Amino acid sequence: MSKPHSRAWVREAVRIIEADANRSADTHLHVFPLPPEWGIDLYLKDESVHPTGSLKHRLARSLILYGLVNGHIGPDTVLVEASSGSTAVSEAYFARMLGLRFVTVVPRRTSKEKIALIEFYGGECHYVDSAPAMYPEAERLAAECNGHYLDQFTYAERATDWRGNNNIAESVFAQMRAERHPVPSWIVVGAGTGGTSATFGRYVRYKRHTTKICVVDPENSSFYGAWETGAPDYATGMPSRIEGIGRPRCEPSFVPGVIDEMFQVPDAGSLAAIRLLRDRTGHWAGGSTGTNLYGAFQLISRMLADGQAGSVVTLLCDGGERYANTYYSDEWLGEQGIDLAPYRARFDEFLLTGRFDA
Ligand SMILES: Cc1ncc(COP(=O)(O)O)c(C=O)c1O
């Protein structure tokens, strides 16, 4: 057990992180155009405009503040994580701001774009052969180098303040206040750690809103099975093709008790949806945003069939520029055997008639 770190250093570290938050404006809430006569409005919370380009900017800030206030992080602490994605990019940004070394354990096959982004913010990548090996290796590395394992999968649900404190849910409800349906009928999100769905689910219950939470899950992921069976140790052992969401095992920060509904979404559907989003709104987004949109369309077509008016909010989780050589490359789609055309036809049918056969 290490001695408490210098309080003066911790005070200054918290000031620096809070100052960064104070310099940042809130992320936008965009409207996705639907036929007005439907009486249903669809919104996208654009988390790609955070300084580090994704919703993980919020989580990284919370995890590092959580480590600081718990006495786990001091002036010589090496910060360690198990992430090849958005979380590592954002954690590297904050580590550099505090003058701390940041090492993330990543699978050897991680895209060079992601590695470059982590290194751009001063992070170091430590390679392992397989995804499941990331967690024990991060533990070992942290123990070996006087480090602190930030461990997003365990602490995401604990480090984020679900009561408010400018969390993503409080921001959405504040930005919906002047809309014709200010209290959404549904909020649709994916799950990587499960932290975002836990924050929304807890917030709407704490604020006594009638809003329901729907979590969308990509192919091969464990969350749907865990929610449906109630088995917290549910595991498929298979990786997801949609970056940021879907896990080989059900993660500790996944809180099924606050989730009202779940949908499994085909990868081709997710990737067709982000092309539709680009064509209809000009916004470029990553695959997990497509998974969100697909789920939102399913719920809206059901609301229409039930004659229910209202609003649906989902997330634009990260920018599409990171996926120029994958999701936005027809060559890559061909190699993956992914055909977008059938799903594009369903979306066009949905936006004309309101019918969406998922
Ligand atoms: C691009 C993207 N979308 C969605 C998510 C899911 O967020 P959460 O981890 O809060 O479940 C992640 C998480 O890593 C992500 O990177």
Tab-separated table of C-alpha atoms and ligand atoms in Angstrom:
chain	number	residue	atom	x	y	z
A	1	MET	CA	0.000	0.000	0.000
A	2	SER	CA	1.687	3.292	-1.129
A	3	LYS	CA	1.963	6.432	1.108
A	4	PRO	CA	-0.452	9.285	0.231
A	5	HIS	CA	0.798	11.419	-2.660
A	6	SER	CA	1.607	15.098	-2.142
A	7	ARG	CA	-1.725	16.895	-1.640
A	8	ALA	CA	-0.341	20.004	-3.363
A	9	TRP	CA	0.413	17.963	-6.487
A	10	VAL	CA	-3.033	16.328	-6.431
A	11	ARG	CA	-4.708	19.740	-5.931
A	12	GLU	CA	-2.855	21.155	-8.957
A	13	ALA	CA	-3.624	18.039	-11.047
A	14	VAL	CA	-7.349	18.357	-10.336
A	15	ARG	CA	-7.183	22.106	-11.163
A	16	ILE	CA	-5.533	21.335	-14.530
A	17	ILE	CA	-8.204	18.734	-15.440
A	18	GLU	CA	-11.042	21.028	-14.346
A	19	ALA	CA	-9.509	23.900	-16.330
A	20	ASP	CA	-9.524	21.715	-19.448
A	21	ALA	CA	-13.228	20.985	-18.877
A	22	ASN	CA	-13.885	24.684	-18.356
A	23	ARG	CA	-12.201	25.507	-21.688
A	24	SER	CA	-14.393	22.961	-23.514
A	25	ALA	CA	-17.876	23.859	-24.821
A	26	ASP	CA	-20.641	21.269	-24.530
A	27	THR	CA	-21.134	18.892	-27.434
A	28	HIS	CA	-23.912	19.620	-29.954
A	29	LEU	CA	-27.288	17.901	-30.255
A	30	HIS	CA	-28.082	17.462	-33.952
A	31	VAL	CA	-31.499	16.751	-35.495
A	32	PHE	CA	-31.770	13.792	-37.884
A	33	PRO	CA	-34.411	14.821	-40.477
A	34	LEU	CA	-37.629	12.721	-40.312
A	35	PRO	CA	-40.991	13.509	-41.987
A	36	PRO	CA	-42.550	16.127	-39.633
A	37	GLU	CA	-45.998	14.577	-39.973
A	38	TRP	CA	-44.757	11.510	-38.099
A	39	GLY	CA	-44.780	13.579	-34.869
A	40	ILE	CA	-41.500	11.913	-33.877
A	41	ASP	CA	-38.118	13.669	-33.612
A	42	LEU	CA	-34.699	12.006	-33.694
A	43	TYR	CA	-31.565	13.591	-32.225
A	44	LEU	CA	-27.859	12.734	-32.280
A	45	LYS	CA	-25.620	13.877	-29.407
A	46	ASP	CA	-22.339	14.631	-31.205
A	47	GLU	CA	-19.530	13.375	-28.995
A	48	SER	CA	-17.032	13.474	-31.870
A	49	VAL	CA	-16.453	17.182	-31.203
A	50	HIS	CA	-14.677	16.567	-27.889
A	51	PRO	CA	-10.959	17.602	-28.014
A	52	THR	CA	-9.970	13.901	-28.403
A	53	GLY	CA	-12.768	13.086	-30.852
A	54	SER	CA	-15.078	10.715	-28.968
A	55	LEU	CA	-17.435	10.089	-26.038
A	56	LYS	CA	-14.458	8.599	-24.254
A	57	HIS	CA	-13.139	12.091	-23.507
A	58	ARG	CA	-15.685	12.240	-20.667
A	59	LEU	CA	-14.799	8.768	-19.352
A	60	ALA	CA	-11.042	9.381	-19.461
A	61	ARG	CA	-11.473	12.585	-17.473
A	62	SER	CA	-13.658	10.783	-14.893
A	63	LEU	CA	-11.286	7.786	-14.559
A	64	ILE	CA	-8.242	10.003	-13.973
A	65	LEU	CA	-10.102	12.245	-11.487
A	66	TYR	CA	-11.314	9.044	-9.750
A	67	GLY	CA	-7.687	7.827	-9.522
A	68	LEU	CA	-6.516	11.225	-8.198
A	69	VAL	CA	-9.169	11.575	-5.486
A	70	ASN	CA	-8.641	7.956	-4.357
A	71	GLY	CA	-4.928	8.520	-3.860
A	72	HIS	CA	-3.938	6.115	-6.673
A	73	ILE	CA	-2.188	8.717	-8.861
A	74	GLY	CA	0.801	10.874	-7.903
A	75	PRO	CA	3.642	12.733	-9.672
A	76	ASP	CA	5.559	9.521	-10.538
A	77	THR	CA	2.654	7.204	-11.303
A	78	VAL	CA	2.656	5.503	-14.699
A	79	LEU	CA	-0.909	5.335	-16.025
A	80	VAL	CA	-1.807	1.987	-17.607
A	81	GLU	CA	-4.895	0.929	-19.592
A	82	ALA	CA	-6.169	-2.005	-21.659
A	83	SER	CA	-7.649	-0.307	-24.710
A	84	SER	CA	-6.849	-0.030	-28.400
A	85	GLY	CA	-9.510	2.471	-28.940
A	86	SER	CA	-11.013	5.783	-28.134
A	87	THR	CA	-10.413	5.464	-24.372
A	88	ALA	CA	-6.640	5.158	-24.789
A	89	VAL	CA	-6.571	8.179	-27.100
A	90	SER	CA	-8.383	10.312	-24.512
A	91	GLU	CA	-6.425	8.974	-21.501
A	92	ALA	CA	-3.120	9.748	-23.288
A	93	TYR	CA	-4.315	13.353	-23.721
A	94	PHE	CA	-4.995	13.818	-19.993
A	95	ALA	CA	-1.839	11.942	-18.913
A	96	ARG	CA	0.284	14.286	-21.024
A	97	MET	CA	-1.521	17.266	-19.509
A	98	LEU	CA	-0.442	16.030	-16.036
A	99	GLY	CA	3.105	15.209	-17.187
A	100	LEU	CA	2.539	11.475	-16.549
A	101	ARG	CA	3.685	8.495	-18.619
A	102	PHE	CA	0.784	6.577	-20.228
A	103	VAL	CA	1.041	3.011	-21.492
A	104	THR	CA	-1.853	1.158	-23.094
A	105	VAL	CA	-1.919	-2.572	-23.751
A	106	VAL	CA	-3.202	-3.249	-27.272
A	107	PRO	CA	-3.667	-6.299	-29.515
A	108	ARG	CA	-0.864	-6.574	-32.121
A	109	ARG	CA	-3.468	-6.261	-34.960
A	110	THR	CA	-4.624	-2.770	-33.831
A	111	SER	CA	-4.989	-0.377	-36.787
A	112	LYS	CA	-2.023	1.903	-37.442
A	113	GLU	CA	-4.412	4.872	-37.429
A	114	LYS	CA	-5.332	4.089	-33.802
A	115	ILE	CA	-1.677	3.591	-32.790
A	116	ALA	CA	-0.742	6.895	-34.427
A	117	LEU	CA	-3.572	8.683	-32.569
A	118	ILE	CA	-2.501	7.260	-29.172
A	119	GLU	CA	1.156	8.189	-29.863
A	120	PHE	CA	0.087	11.656	-31.122
A	121	TYR	CA	-1.027	12.406	-27.551
A	122	GLY	CA	2.220	11.003	-26.133
A	123	GLY	CA	0.895	7.526	-25.256
A	124	GLU	CA	2.956	4.327	-25.575
A	125	CYS	CA	1.519	1.082	-26.954
A	126	HIS	CA	2.441	-2.273	-25.377
A	127	TYR	CA	1.512	-5.178	-27.647
A	128	VAL	CA	-0.094	-8.535	-26.815
A	129	ASP	CA	-1.067	-11.307	-29.251
A	130	SER	CA	-4.768	-11.577	-28.363
A	131	ALA	CA	-7.540	-9.332	-27.001
A	132	PRO	CA	-8.248	-11.463	-23.873
A	133	ALA	CA	-4.540	-11.160	-22.911
A	134	MET	CA	-4.911	-7.363	-22.567
A	135	TYR	CA	-6.390	-7.349	-19.059
A	136	PRO	CA	-3.823	-9.569	-17.202
A	137	GLU	CA	-0.962	-7.899	-19.078
A	138	ALA	CA	-2.178	-4.428	-18.019
A	139	GLU	CA	-2.382	-5.636	-14.385
A	140	ARG	CA	1.140	-7.099	-14.611
A	141	LEU	CA	2.580	-3.960	-16.242
A	142	ALA	CA	1.021	-1.654	-13.619
A	143	ALA	CA	2.431	-3.786	-10.788
A	144	GLU	CA	5.866	-3.885	-12.462
A	145	CYS	CA	6.293	-0.144	-13.058
A	146	ASN	CA	4.756	1.605	-9.980
A	147	GLY	CA	1.740	2.193	-12.163
A	148	HIS	CA	-2.002	2.620	-11.783
A	149	TYR	CA	-4.266	0.465	-13.976
A	150	LEU	CA	-7.137	2.811	-14.899
A	151	ASP	CA	-9.208	-0.262	-15.940
A	152	GLN	CA	-12.109	1.325	-17.856
A	153	PHE	CA	-14.105	-1.927	-17.966
A	154	THR	CA	-14.287	-2.142	-14.156
A	155	TYR	CA	-14.444	1.526	-13.142
A	156	ALA	CA	-16.456	3.200	-15.941
A	157	GLU	CA	-19.769	2.793	-14.074
A	158	ARG	CA	-18.207	3.851	-10.754
A	159	ALA	CA	-16.121	6.828	-11.911
A	160	THR	CA	-18.939	8.637	-13.709
A	161	ASP	CA	-21.334	10.709	-11.566
A	162	TRP	CA	-24.811	9.468	-12.549
A	163	ARG	CA	-26.625	12.231	-10.570
A	164	GLY	CA	-25.475	14.971	-12.944
A	165	ASN	CA	-22.297	17.074	-12.638
A	166	ASN	CA	-22.497	17.745	-16.394
A	167	ASN	CA	-22.585	14.074	-17.288
A	168	ILE	CA	-23.779	13.186	-20.806
A	169	ALA	CA	-27.370	12.571	-19.637
A	170	GLU	CA	-27.714	15.929	-17.874
A	171	SER	CA	-26.353	17.629	-20.993
A	172	VAL	CA	-28.881	15.873	-23.271
A	173	PHE	CA	-31.894	16.751	-21.089
A	174	ALA	CA	-30.765	20.384	-20.833
A	175	GLN	CA	-30.401	20.614	-24.630
A	176	MET	CA	-33.861	19.005	-25.165
A	177	ARG	CA	-35.636	21.492	-22.893
A	178	ALA	CA	-36.989	23.723	-25.738
A	179	GLU	CA	-37.953	20.850	-28.085
A	180	ARG	CA	-41.581	19.862	-28.839
A	181	HIS	CA	-40.992	16.541	-26.999
A	182	PRO	CA	-38.456	17.624	-24.319
A	183	VAL	CA	-38.490	14.317	-22.395
A	184	PRO	CA	-37.342	11.596	-24.826
A	185	SER	CA	-39.393	8.404	-25.071
A	186	TRP	CA	-36.164	6.484	-25.719
A	187	ILE	CA	-32.394	6.933	-25.433
A	188	VAL	CA	-30.437	4.497	-27.625
A	189	VAL	CA	-26.751	3.698	-26.938
A	190	GLY	CA	-24.263	0.889	-27.511
A	191	ALA	CA	-22.043	-0.763	-24.903
A	192	GLY	CA	-18.275	-1.119	-24.790
A	193	THR	CA	-17.619	-0.833	-21.080
A	194	GLY	CA	-21.348	-0.309	-20.413
A	195	GLY	CA	-20.595	2.965	-18.647
A	196	THR	CA	-22.628	5.213	-20.944
A	197	SER	CA	-25.800	3.104	-20.735
A	198	ALA	CA	-25.340	2.873	-16.935
A	199	THR	CA	-25.081	6.670	-16.676
A	200	PHE	CA	-28.217	7.281	-18.781
A	201	GLY	CA	-30.182	4.490	-17.070
A	202	ARG	CA	-29.356	5.693	-13.580
A	203	TYR	CA	-29.902	9.383	-14.429
A	204	VAL	CA	-33.422	8.929	-15.872
A	205	ARG	CA	-34.416	6.860	-12.828
A	206	TYR	CA	-32.844	9.351	-10.393
A	207	LYS	CA	-34.593	12.291	-12.121
A	208	ARG	CA	-37.846	10.282	-12.260
A	209	HIS	CA	-38.145	10.661	-16.064
A	210	THR	CA	-40.329	8.223	-18.047
A	211	THR	CA	-37.561	7.893	-20.648
A	212	LYS	CA	-36.565	4.294	-21.472
A	213	ILE	CA	-33.063	3.047	-22.290
A	214	CYS	CA	-32.402	0.790	-25.282
A	215	VAL	CA	-28.957	-0.757	-25.727
A	216	VAL	CA	-27.882	-1.973	-29.164
A	217	ASP	CA	-25.340	-4.795	-29.525
A	218	PRO	CA	-23.283	-5.737	-32.624
A	219	GLU	CA	-22.673	-9.272	-33.919
A	220	ASN	CA	-20.681	-11.678	-31.694
A	221	SER	CA	-21.021	-9.487	-28.595
A	222	SER	CA	-21.834	-10.842	-25.123
A	223	PHE	CA	-24.007	-8.046	-23.718
A	224	TYR	CA	-27.287	-9.119	-25.363
A	225	GLY	CA	-26.899	-12.686	-24.098
A	226	ALA	CA	-25.973	-11.438	-20.614
A	227	TRP	CA	-29.045	-9.161	-20.479
A	228	GLU	CA	-31.416	-11.755	-21.913
A	229	THR	CA	-30.235	-14.636	-19.687
A	230	GLY	CA	-29.356	-12.523	-16.621
A	231	ALA	CA	-25.956	-14.286	-16.547
A	232	PRO	CA	-23.264	-11.664	-15.684
A	233	ASP	CA	-20.497	-14.086	-16.773
A	234	TYR	CA	-22.016	-14.578	-20.242
A	235	ALA	CA	-19.190	-14.701	-22.821
A	236	THR	CA	-18.989	-15.373	-26.570
A	237	GLY	CA	-15.175	-15.157	-26.626
A	238	MET	CA	-15.509	-13.428	-29.995
A	239	PRO	CA	-14.338	-9.927	-30.964
A	240	SER	CA	-16.708	-7.288	-32.393
A	241	ARG	CA	-16.206	-5.706	-35.834
A	242	ILE	CA	-17.755	-2.431	-34.674
A	243	GLU	CA	-15.001	-0.453	-32.917
A	244	GLY	CA	-15.784	0.653	-29.391
A	245	ILE	CA	-18.811	-1.547	-28.784
A	246	GLY	CA	-19.486	-5.238	-28.354
A	247	ARG	CA	-17.270	-7.393	-26.116
A	248	PRO	CA	-16.076	-11.033	-25.991
A	249	ARG	CA	-17.278	-11.127	-22.335
A	250	CYS	CA	-19.877	-9.200	-20.339
A	251	GLU	CA	-17.918	-6.379	-18.668
A	252	PRO	CA	-18.211	-5.373	-14.974
A	253	SER	CA	-19.486	-1.848	-15.862
A	254	PHE	CA	-22.490	-3.253	-17.766
A	255	VAL	CA	-25.580	-2.664	-15.582
A	256	PRO	CA	-28.452	-4.724	-17.066
A	257	GLY	CA	-30.874	-3.549	-14.366
A	258	VAL	CA	-31.163	-0.075	-15.916
A	259	ILE	CA	-31.726	-1.302	-19.496
A	260	ASP	CA	-35.352	-1.497	-20.667
A	261	GLU	CA	-34.721	-3.096	-24.056
A	262	MET	CA	-31.867	-4.518	-26.137
A	263	PHE	CA	-31.492	-5.151	-29.873
A	264	GLN	CA	-28.864	-7.164	-31.730
A	265	VAL	CA	-27.811	-5.239	-34.856
A	266	PRO	CA	-26.174	-6.796	-37.946
A	267	ASP	CA	-22.787	-5.229	-38.786
A	268	ALA	CA	-23.868	-4.531	-42.367
A	269	GLY	CA	-26.838	-2.610	-40.914
A	270	SER	CA	-24.551	-0.506	-38.700
A	271	LEU	CA	-22.208	0.304	-41.567
A	272	ALA	CA	-25.009	1.087	-44.017
A	273	ALA	CA	-26.515	3.445	-41.431
A	274	ILE	CA	-23.391	5.628	-41.144
A	275	ARG	CA	-23.349	6.073	-44.913
A	276	LEU	CA	-27.022	7.071	-44.748
A	277	LEU	CA	-26.153	9.539	-41.952
A	278	ARG	CA	-23.386	11.068	-44.081
A	279	ASP	CA	-25.685	11.330	-47.133
A	280	ARG	CA	-28.633	12.789	-45.188
A	281	THR	CA	-26.786	15.096	-42.751
A	282	GLY	CA	-23.156	15.456	-43.879
A	283	HIS	CA	-21.924	14.059	-40.557
A	284	TRP	CA	-19.157	11.462	-40.696
A	285	ALA	CA	-19.345	8.948	-37.874
A	286	GLY	CA	-17.826	5.677	-36.698
A	287	GLY	CA	-19.569	2.293	-36.820
A	288	SER	CA	-21.056	2.405	-33.309
A	289	THR	CA	-23.114	5.436	-34.363
A	290	GLY	CA	-24.602	3.329	-37.161
A	291	THR	CA	-25.551	0.644	-34.641
A	292	ASN	CA	-27.289	3.353	-32.589
A	293	LEU	CA	-29.190	4.711	-35.599
A	294	TYR	CA	-30.356	1.224	-36.601
A	295	GLY	CA	-31.829	0.704	-33.128
A	296	ALA	CA	-33.429	4.161	-33.206
A	297	PHE	CA	-35.122	3.381	-36.544
A	298	GLN	CA	-36.536	0.145	-35.086
A	299	LEU	CA	-38.021	1.992	-32.099
A	300	ILE	CA	-39.399	4.844	-34.237
A	301	SER	CA	-41.128	2.436	-36.639
A	302	ARG	CA	-42.699	0.761	-33.602
A	303	MET	CA	-43.812	4.107	-32.129
A	304	LEU	CA	-45.359	4.985	-35.500
A	305	ALA	CA	-47.197	1.653	-35.660
A	306	ASP	CA	-48.500	2.276	-32.120
A	307	GLY	CA	-49.534	5.852	-33.036
A	308	GLN	CA	-47.134	7.211	-30.396
A	309	ALA	CA	-45.536	10.679	-30.826
A	310	GLY	CA	-42.346	11.650	-29.030
A	311	SER	CA	-38.573	12.020	-29.348
A	312	VAL	CA	-35.670	9.589	-29.528
A	313	VAL	CA	-32.077	10.535	-28.674
A	314	THR	CA	-28.950	8.601	-29.646
A	315	LEU	CA	-25.197	9.255	-29.811
A	316	LEU	CA	-22.716	10.164	-32.533
A	317	CYS	CA	-19.890	8.484	-30.644
A	318	ASP	CA	-16.783	9.336	-32.699
A	319	GLY	CA	-15.785	10.808	-36.049
A	320	GLY	CA	-15.719	8.820	-39.309
A	321	GLU	CA	-12.307	10.062	-40.412
A	322	ARG	CA	-10.768	7.326	-38.209
A	323	TYR	CA	-12.430	4.705	-40.396
A	324	ALA	CA	-11.619	6.016	-43.891
A	325	ASN	CA	-9.660	2.818	-44.649
A	326	THR	CA	-12.218	0.459	-43.154
A	327	TYR	CA	-15.950	1.250	-42.828
A	328	TYR	CA	-15.846	3.913	-45.591
A	329	SER	CA	-13.726	1.754	-47.937
A	330	ASP	CA	-15.716	-0.388	-50.382
A	331	GLU	CA	-12.592	-2.524	-50.803
A	332	TRP	CA	-12.469	-3.274	-47.054
A	333	LEU	CA	-16.206	-4.056	-47.028
A	334	GLY	CA	-15.636	-6.464	-49.932
A	335	GLU	CA	-12.837	-8.216	-48.054
A	336	GLN	CA	-15.159	-8.542	-45.040
A	337	GLY	CA	-17.951	-9.892	-47.240
A	338	ILE	CA	-20.235	-7.070	-46.091
A	339	ASP	CA	-23.046	-5.997	-48.495
A	340	LEU	CA	-24.688	-2.706	-47.524
A	341	ALA	CA	-27.308	-2.591	-50.328
A	342	PRO	CA	-30.148	-4.598	-48.640
A	343	TYR	CA	-29.929	-2.401	-45.541
A	344	ARG	CA	-29.748	0.810	-47.534
A	345	ALA	CA	-32.971	-0.242	-49.271
A	346	ARG	CA	-34.645	-0.846	-45.874
A	347	PHE	CA	-33.572	2.590	-44.616
A	348	ASP	CA	-34.911	4.287	-47.743
A	349	GLU	CA	-38.196	2.358	-47.316
A	350	PHE	CA	-38.305	3.356	-43.629
A	351	LEU	CA	-37.753	7.077	-44.345
A	352	LEU	CA	-40.555	6.951	-46.935
A	353	THR	CA	-43.150	4.811	-45.150
A	354	GLY	CA	-42.086	4.533	-41.498
A	355	ARG	CA	-41.976	0.751	-41.836
A	356	PHE	CA	-38.662	-0.781	-40.834
A	357	ASP	CA	-38.281	-4.518	-40.993
A	358	ALA	CA	-35.104	-5.034	-38.945
B	1	LIG	C1	-16.774	4.699	-30.565
B	1	LIG	C2	-17.447	4.176	-29.334
B	1	LIG	N1	-18.765	4.076	-29.272
B	1	LIG	C3	-19.412	3.608	-28.155
B	1	LIG	C4	-18.734	3.187	-27.076
B	1	LIG	C5	-19.478	2.593	-25.865
B	1	LIG	O1	-19.348	3.306	-24.738
B	1	LIG	P1	-19.281	2.645	-23.282
B	1	LIG	O2	-17.921	2.151	-23.085
B	1	LIG	O3	-19.619	3.761	-22.379
B	1	LIG	O4	-20.270	1.533	-23.208
B	1	LIG	C6	-17.372	3.245	-27.122
B	1	LIG	C7	-16.633	2.733	-25.996
B	1	LIG	O5	-15.482	2.497	-26.051
B	1	LIG	C8	-16.720	3.781	-28.271
B	1	LIG	O6	-15.397	3.871	-28.347
